[in-house]
């Protein structure tokens, strides 16, 4: 089969690799219909996250179950399924508590020795605990299928950030980051009842989506100018809830500085760089809570799936470019130079 591999920084290739196959009784093989490129994939693409030459890449996909191992009971060949960005057994203490990303048997797609999502098929460990069945009719609905793909990562991650930030009915929310996760954070905040949502972003194509998703205000400035703008919009107090979806020292500092006293920052931006942007003294004095981390997307898919299916939320607009599998290197270049927000892959 063909799959995407990374050989070195800026060296992404689509190559022939061994076919995905059931290796353990708990496995399933999924034929990928749709996959995508994540902003976090760019850290490997740019050489800021280490990968072995020839390692697989990609962690967001949905598709059709082709084969199941003898221990798989909840799925069968022909089922349409979506995969969260990590696999999990669904039964360990962490999974039972809803923290599937800490599963004792869990792992990340594209890890050494495992299939990545950007390929023709994927071996799925612990298929019963990992995969979520979708309505079969969705396979023929292009727009719905696109929205459902967002459940594999960005919609659930935006939701995790909104929960971490304590978004509630009537609250004022600020979102730092205009990537797909930040935009899904806007959508999640709207879904949870936020009255005012301030999106920080400078690219009109992205802030237009933020407005579509429920943003009431847009702040184009950065750094101290952005902080001043948010405080002006909030009567000098800042936002009750702030979503941090970038992961840099500056973005975290901005997030803390625009949080209202007694408020919270929900952080899901993958941390990178030498500093954190956190001053615990400031956070202590102002009773600011910090909560977040790797999103346990598997825990959130069932409730978010219901809202995508009934039309309450539609994350599909975060995908602004579609490529075939052979064009995946072009998709990486487009996201790297910010000419694309999020690239979907049709296999």
CSV table of C-alpha atoms in Angstrom, one decimal:
chain,number,residue,atom,x,y,z
A,1,UNK,CA,0.0,0.0,0.0
A,2,UNK,CA,1.0,3.7,-0.2
A,3,UNK,CA,1.6,5.8,2.8
A,4,UNK,CA,3.2,9.1,3.8
A,5,UNK,CA,6.6,8.9,5.4
A,6,UNK,CA,9.1,11.6,6.6
A,7,UNK,CA,12.8,11.2,5.8
A,8,UNK,CA,14.1,14.6,7.0
A,9,UNK,CA,13.0,18.1,7.6
A,10,UNK,CA,10.9,19.3,4.6
A,11,UNK,CA,11.3,15.8,3.0
A,12,UNK,CA,7.8,14.2,3.0
A,13,UNK,CA,7.2,11.4,0.5
A,14,UNK,CA,4.4,9.0,-0.4
A,15,UNK,CA,5.9,5.6,-0.8
A,16,UNK,CA,5.1,1.9,-1.0
A,17,UNK,CA,5.1,0.3,2.4
A,18,UNK,CA,4.0,-3.1,3.8
A,19,UNK,CA,0.2,-3.6,3.8
A,20,UNK,CA,-1.7,-2.9,7.0
A,21,UNK,CA,-2.6,-6.2,8.5
A,22,UNK,CA,-4.1,-7.7,11.7
A,23,UNK,CA,-1.3,-8.6,14.0
A,24,UNK,CA,-3.1,-9.1,17.3
A,25,UNK,CA,-6.6,-10.3,18.2
A,26,UNK,CA,-7.6,-6.8,19.3
A,27,UNK,CA,-6.6,-5.2,15.9
A,28,UNK,CA,-8.7,-4.0,13.1
A,29,UNK,CA,-7.6,-2.8,9.6
A,30,UNK,CA,-9.2,0.4,8.4
A,31,UNK,CA,-9.2,1.5,4.8
A,32,UNK,CA,-8.7,5.2,4.9
A,33,UNK,CA,-11.3,7.4,3.1
A,34,UNK,CA,-10.2,10.8,4.5
A,35,UNK,CA,-7.2,11.9,6.4
A,36,UNK,CA,-5.6,15.3,7.0
A,37,UNK,CA,-2.5,17.2,8.0
A,38,UNK,CA,-2.3,18.7,11.5
A,39,UNK,CA,-0.5,21.8,12.6
A,40,UNK,CA,1.4,19.6,15.0
A,41,UNK,CA,2.7,17.6,12.0
A,42,UNK,CA,4.5,20.7,11.0
A,43,UNK,CA,6.9,20.5,13.9
A,44,UNK,CA,8.3,17.3,12.5
A,45,UNK,CA,8.2,18.7,9.0
A,46,UNK,CA,10.3,21.7,10.1
A,47,UNK,CA,12.7,19.6,12.1
A,48,UNK,CA,11.6,20.8,15.5
A,49,UNK,CA,10.3,17.4,16.5
A,50,UNK,CA,12.6,14.5,15.9
A,51,UNK,CA,11.5,11.6,13.6
A,52,UNK,CA,13.4,8.6,12.3
A,53,UNK,CA,14.1,8.6,8.5
A,54,UNK,CA,11.3,6.7,6.9
A,55,UNK,CA,8.9,7.0,9.8
A,56,UNK,CA,5.2,7.2,9.1
A,57,UNK,CA,3.3,10.4,9.8
A,58,UNK,CA,-0.3,11.5,10.2
A,59,UNK,CA,-2.8,10.9,13.1
A,60,UNK,CA,-6.3,12.0,11.9
A,61,UNK,CA,-8.4,9.7,9.7
A,62,UNK,CA,-11.7,8.0,9.1
A,63,UNK,CA,-12.5,5.1,6.9
A,64,UNK,CA,-14.1,1.6,6.5
A,65,UNK,CA,-13.2,-1.4,8.6
A,66,UNK,CA,-11.7,-4.0,6.3
A,67,UNK,CA,-10.8,-6.8,8.7
A,68,UNK,CA,-11.0,-7.4,12.5
A,69,UNK,CA,-9.1,-9.6,14.8
A,70,UNK,CA,-10.7,-12.5,16.7
A,71,UNK,CA,-11.1,-10.5,19.9
A,72,UNK,CA,-12.9,-7.5,18.3
A,73,UNK,CA,-16.6,-7.7,19.2
A,74,UNK,CA,-18.0,-4.2,18.6
A,75,UNK,CA,-17.0,-3.7,14.9
A,76,UNK,CA,-17.3,-5.7,11.7
A,77,UNK,CA,-16.1,-5.3,8.1
A,78,UNK,CA,-17.9,-2.6,6.3
A,79,UNK,CA,-18.4,-0.3,9.3
A,80,UNK,CA,-17.6,3.4,8.8
A,81,UNK,CA,-15.5,4.6,11.7
A,82,UNK,CA,-13.5,7.6,12.9
A,83,UNK,CA,-10.3,7.3,14.8
A,84,UNK,CA,-9.1,9.7,17.6
A,85,UNK,CA,-5.5,10.8,17.2
A,86,UNK,CA,-4.3,8.2,19.8
A,87,UNK,CA,-5.4,4.6,20.2
A,88,UNK,CA,-6.5,3.3,23.6
A,89,UNK,CA,-7.9,0.1,25.1
A,90,UNK,CA,-11.0,1.7,26.6
A,91,UNK,CA,-10.8,-0.4,29.8
A,92,UNK,CA,-7.8,0.7,31.9
A,93,UNK,CA,-8.3,3.1,34.9
A,94,UNK,CA,-7.4,6.2,32.8
A,95,UNK,CA,-9.8,5.3,30.0
A,96,UNK,CA,-12.6,4.6,32.5
A,97,UNK,CA,-11.9,8.1,34.0
A,98,UNK,CA,-12.0,9.7,30.5
A,99,UNK,CA,-8.3,10.3,30.1
A,100,UNK,CA,-7.7,8.0,27.1
A,101,UNK,CA,-4.5,9.8,26.2
A,102,UNK,CA,-2.9,8.3,29.3
A,103,UNK,CA,-4.1,4.7,28.5
A,104,UNK,CA,-1.6,2.2,29.7
A,105,UNK,CA,-1.8,0.4,26.3
A,106,UNK,CA,-2.2,3.5,24.2
A,107,UNK,CA,-0.1,5.0,21.5
A,108,UNK,CA,0.2,7.6,18.8
A,109,UNK,CA,-0.3,7.0,15.1
A,110,UNK,CA,2.9,7.2,13.2
A,111,UNK,CA,5.0,6.0,16.2
A,112,UNK,CA,8.0,3.9,15.2
A,113,UNK,CA,6.7,0.5,14.0
A,114,UNK,CA,3.0,1.7,13.6
A,115,UNK,CA,1.0,3.0,10.7
A,116,UNK,CA,0.3,6.7,10.3
A,117,UNK,CA,-3.0,8.1,9.3
A,118,UNK,CA,-1.9,9.5,6.0
A,119,UNK,CA,-2.0,6.3,4.0
A,120,UNK,CA,-4.3,3.9,2.2
A,121,UNK,CA,-4.9,1.8,5.3
A,122,UNK,CA,-4.1,1.7,9.0
A,123,UNK,CA,-3.7,-1.2,11.5
A,124,UNK,CA,-5.7,-0.1,14.6
A,125,UNK,CA,-4.6,-1.6,17.9
A,126,UNK,CA,-7.4,-2.1,20.5
A,127,UNK,CA,-10.0,-1.4,17.9
A,128,UNK,CA,-13.0,-1.8,20.2
A,129,UNK,CA,-11.6,0.8,22.6
A,130,UNK,CA,-10.4,3.2,19.9
A,131,UNK,CA,-12.7,3.4,16.9
A,132,UNK,CA,-16.1,5.1,17.0
A,133,UNK,CA,-18.8,3.9,14.5
A,134,UNK,CA,-20.4,6.5,12.2
A,135,UNK,CA,-23.7,6.2,10.3
A,136,UNK,CA,-23.1,4.3,7.1
A,137,UNK,CA,-24.9,7.0,5.1
A,138,UNK,CA,-22.3,9.6,6.0
A,139,UNK,CA,-19.9,7.9,3.5
A,140,UNK,CA,-21.9,9.4,0.6
A,141,UNK,CA,-22.3,12.9,2.1
A,142,UNK,CA,-19.1,14.8,1.3
A,143,UNK,CA,-19.8,17.8,3.6
A,144,UNK,CA,-20.8,15.6,6.5
A,145,UNK,CA,-17.8,13.4,6.1
A,146,UNK,CA,-15.5,16.4,6.2
A,147,UNK,CA,-17.1,17.6,9.4
A,148,UNK,CA,-16.8,14.1,10.9
A,149,UNK,CA,-13.1,14.0,10.1
A,150,UNK,CA,-12.6,17.0,12.5
A,151,UNK,CA,-13.7,14.8,15.3
A,152,UNK,CA,-10.4,12.8,15.0
A,153,UNK,CA,-8.5,15.7,16.6
A,154,UNK,CA,-9.2,19.4,16.1
A,155,UNK,CA,-12.9,19.6,17.2
A,156,UNK,CA,-12.3,17.5,20.3
A,157,UNK,CA,-9.1,19.4,21.1
A,158,UNK,CA,-10.9,22.8,20.8
A,159,UNK,CA,-13.6,21.4,23.1
A,160,UNK,CA,-10.9,20.2,25.6
A,161,UNK,CA,-9.5,23.7,25.7
A,162,UNK,CA,-13.0,25.3,26.2
A,163,UNK,CA,-13.6,22.9,29.1
A,164,UNK,CA,-10.2,23.6,30.6
A,165,UNK,CA,-10.9,27.3,30.4
A,166,UNK,CA,-14.2,26.9,32.2
A,167,UNK,CA,-16.4,28.2,29.4
A,168,UNK,CA,-20.0,28.4,30.6
A,169,UNK,CA,-23.3,30.0,29.7
A,170,UNK,CA,-23.0,33.7,29.4
A,171,UNK,CA,-19.2,33.9,29.8
A,172,UNK,CA,-16.7,36.0,27.8
A,173,UNK,CA,-14.1,34.0,26.0
A,174,UNK,CA,-10.9,34.9,24.2
A,175,UNK,CA,-9.2,32.6,21.8
A,176,UNK,CA,-5.4,32.9,21.2
A,177,UNK,CA,-4.6,31.2,17.9
A,178,UNK,CA,-6.3,31.2,14.5
A,179,UNK,CA,-5.4,27.7,13.4
A,180,UNK,CA,-7.9,24.9,13.1
A,181,UNK,CA,-7.8,24.1,16.8
A,182,UNK,CA,-8.3,27.7,17.8
A,183,UNK,CA,-11.2,28.0,15.4
A,184,UNK,CA,-12.7,24.8,16.7
A,185,UNK,CA,-12.2,26.4,20.2
A,186,UNK,CA,-14.4,29.2,19.0
A,187,UNK,CA,-17.1,26.7,17.9
A,188,UNK,CA,-16.8,24.8,21.1
A,189,UNK,CA,-17.2,28.0,23.2
A,190,UNK,CA,-20.3,28.9,21.3
A,191,UNK,CA,-21.7,25.4,21.8
A,192,UNK,CA,-21.1,25.7,25.5
A,193,UNK,CA,-23.0,29.0,25.7
A,194,UNK,CA,-20.4,31.7,25.7
A,195,UNK,CA,-22.0,35.1,25.2
A,196,UNK,CA,-19.0,36.9,23.8
A,197,UNK,CA,-16.1,35.3,22.0
A,198,UNK,CA,-13.0,37.4,21.1
A,199,UNK,CA,-10.8,35.8,18.4
A,200,UNK,CA,-7.2,36.8,18.2
A,201,UNK,CA,-6.0,36.5,14.6
A,202,UNK,CA,-4.6,38.5,11.7
A,203,UNK,CA,-5.6,36.5,8.7
A,204,UNK,CA,-9.0,37.5,7.3
A,205,UNK,CA,-9.7,34.1,5.8
A,206,UNK,CA,-9.3,32.6,9.2
A,207,UNK,CA,-11.1,35.3,11.2
A,208,UNK,CA,-14.0,35.0,8.8
A,209,UNK,CA,-14.3,31.4,9.8
A,210,UNK,CA,-14.1,32.5,13.5
A,211,UNK,CA,-17.0,34.8,12.9
A,212,UNK,CA,-18.9,32.0,11.2
A,213,UNK,CA,-18.3,29.8,14.2
A,214,UNK,CA,-19.5,32.4,16.7
A,215,UNK,CA,-16.8,35.0,17.3
A,216,UNK,CA,-18.3,38.4,18.2
A,217,UNK,CA,-15.0,40.3,18.1
A,218,UNK,CA,-11.7,40.0,16.3
A,219,UNK,CA,-8.4,41.4,17.6
A,220,UNK,CA,-5.7,41.5,14.9
A,221,UNK,CA,-2.9,42.9,17.2
A,222,UNK,CA,-0.2,40.8,18.9
A,223,UNK,CA,1.6,40.9,22.1
A,224,UNK,CA,1.0,43.9,24.4
A,225,UNK,CA,-1.1,45.6,21.8
A,226,UNK,CA,-3.4,42.5,21.7
A,227,UNK,CA,-3.6,42.5,25.5
A,228,UNK,CA,-4.6,46.2,25.5
A,229,UNK,CA,-7.3,45.6,22.8
A,230,UNK,CA,-8.9,42.7,24.7
A,231,UNK,CA,-8.9,44.7,27.9
A,232,UNK,CA,-10.5,47.6,26.1
A,233,UNK,CA,-13.2,45.3,24.8
A,234,UNK,CA,-13.9,43.9,28.3
A,235,UNK,CA,-14.0,47.1,30.4
A,236,UNK,CA,-10.4,46.6,31.5
A,237,UNK,CA,-11.1,43.2,33.1
A,238,UNK,CA,-10.2,40.6,30.5
A,239,UNK,CA,-12.0,37.4,29.6
A,240,UNK,CA,-13.5,34.8,32.0
A,241,UNK,CA,-12.1,32.0,29.9
A,242,UNK,CA,-9.1,32.0,27.6
A,243,UNK,CA,-8.3,29.3,25.1
A,244,UNK,CA,-4.5,29.0,24.2
A,245,UNK,CA,-4.1,27.1,21.0
A,246,UNK,CA,-0.6,28.0,19.8
A,247,UNK,CA,2.0,26.8,22.3
A,248,UNK,CA,4.7,29.5,22.2
A,249,UNK,CA,6.0,31.6,25.1
A,250,UNK,CA,4.4,34.7,23.7
A,251,UNK,CA,1.0,33.1,23.1
A,252,UNK,CA,0.9,31.8,26.7
A,253,UNK,CA,1.9,35.1,28.1
A,254,UNK,CA,-0.8,36.8,26.1
A,255,UNK,CA,-3.3,34.3,27.3
A,256,UNK,CA,-2.5,34.8,31.0
A,257,UNK,CA,-2.5,38.6,30.6
A,258,UNK,CA,-5.9,38.8,29.0
A,259,UNK,CA,-7.5,36.5,31.6
A,260,UNK,CA,-9.9,38.1,34.0
A,261,UNK,CA,-9.0,37.8,37.7
A,262,UNK,CA,-10.5,34.5,38.9
A,263,UNK,CA,-10.6,33.2,35.3
A,264,UNK,CA,-8.9,30.3,33.7
A,265,UNK,CA,-6.7,29.4,30.7
A,266,UNK,CA,-7.4,26.2,28.8
A,267,UNK,CA,-4.2,25.3,26.9
A,268,UNK,CA,-3.9,22.8,24.1
A,269,UNK,CA,-1.2,24.4,22.0
A,270,UNK,CA,1.7,21.9,21.8
A,271,UNK,CA,4.4,23.6,23.8
A,272,UNK,CA,7.5,24.5,21.8
A,273,UNK,CA,10.4,26.9,22.5
A,274,UNK,CA,12.6,27.5,25.5
A,275,UNK,CA,10.1,29.3,27.8
A,276,UNK,CA,6.6,28.9,29.0
A,277,UNK,CA,5.4,32.5,29.3
A,278,UNK,CA,4.0,31.7,32.7
A,279,UNK,CA,4.6,33.8,35.8
A,280,UNK,CA,3.2,31.9,38.8
A,281,UNK,CA,3.4,35.0,40.9
A,282,UNK,CA,1.0,36.8,38.6
A,283,UNK,CA,-1.3,33.8,38.4
A,284,UNK,CA,-1.3,33.4,42.2
A,285,UNK,CA,-2.0,37.0,42.8
A,286,UNK,CA,-4.9,37.1,40.3
A,287,UNK,CA,-6.3,33.6,41.1
A,288,UNK,CA,-5.9,32.4,37.5
A,289,UNK,CA,-6.3,28.7,36.8
A,290,UNK,CA,-4.3,26.8,34.1
A,291,UNK,CA,-5.8,23.6,32.9
A,292,UNK,CA,-5.3,21.6,29.7
A,293,UNK,CA,-2.9,19.3,27.9
A,294,UNK,CA,-3.3,16.6,25.4
A,295,UNK,CA,-7.0,16.3,24.6
A,296,UNK,CA,-8.6,12.9,25.4
A,297,UNK,CA,-10.6,13.1,22.1
A,298,UNK,CA,-11.9,9.6,22.4
A,299,UNK,CA,-13.9,10.7,25.5
A,300,UNK,CA,-15.5,13.6,23.6
A,301,UNK,CA,-16.4,12.0,20.3
A,302,UNK,CA,-19.8,10.5,21.2
A,303,UNK,CA,-21.3,13.9,22.4
A,304,UNK,CA,-19.7,15.9,19.6
A,305,UNK,CA,-20.7,13.3,17.0
A,306,UNK,CA,-24.3,13.7,18.0
A,307,UNK,CA,-24.1,17.5,17.5
A,308,UNK,CA,-22.4,17.2,14.1
A,309,UNK,CA,-25.0,14.8,12.9
A,310,UNK,CA,-27.9,17.0,14.0
A,311,UNK,CA,-26.3,20.1,12.6
A,312,UNK,CA,-25.8,21.9,15.9
A,313,UNK,CA,-22.1,22.3,15.0
A,314,UNK,CA,-20.3,22.1,11.7
A,315,UNK,CA,-16.5,22.1,11.8
A,316,UNK,CA,-16.1,21.3,8.1
A,317,UNK,CA,-15.1,24.9,7.1
A,318,UNK,CA,-11.7,24.5,8.8
A,319,UNK,CA,-10.7,22.3,5.9
A,320,UNK,CA,-9.8,24.8,3.1
A,321,UNK,CA,-7.8,22.6,0.7
A,322,UNK,CA,-8.1,19.0,-0.5
A,323,UNK,CA,-5.3,16.9,-2.0
A,324,UNK,CA,-5.0,13.3,-3.2
A,325,UNK,CA,-2.6,11.0,-1.4
A,326,UNK,CA,0.2,11.6,-4.0
A,327,UNK,CA,-0.1,15.3,-3.4
A,328,UNK,CA,0.5,15.2,0.4
A,329,UNK,CA,3.9,16.9,0.1
A,330,UNK,CA,2.2,19.8,-1.6
A,331,UNK,CA,-0.2,19.9,1.3
A,332,UNK,CA,2.6,20.2,3.8
A,333,UNK,CA,4.2,23.0,1.9
A,334,UNK,CA,0.9,24.8,1.8
A,335,UNK,CA,0.3,24.6,5.5
A,336,UNK,CA,3.9,25.4,6.2
A,337,UNK,CA,3.7,28.7,4.3
A,338,UNK,CA,0.2,29.4,5.6
A,339,UNK,CA,-1.4,29.4,2.2
A,340,UNK,CA,-3.7,26.7,3.6
A,341,UNK,CA,-5.4,26.4,7.0
A,342,UNK,CA,-6.0,22.7,7.1
A,343,UNK,CA,-5.5,20.2,4.3
A,344,UNK,CA,-7.7,17.2,3.8
A,345,UNK,CA,-6.5,14.1,2.1
A,346,UNK,CA,-8.7,11.9,-0.1
A,347,UNK,CA,-7.2,8.5,-0.5
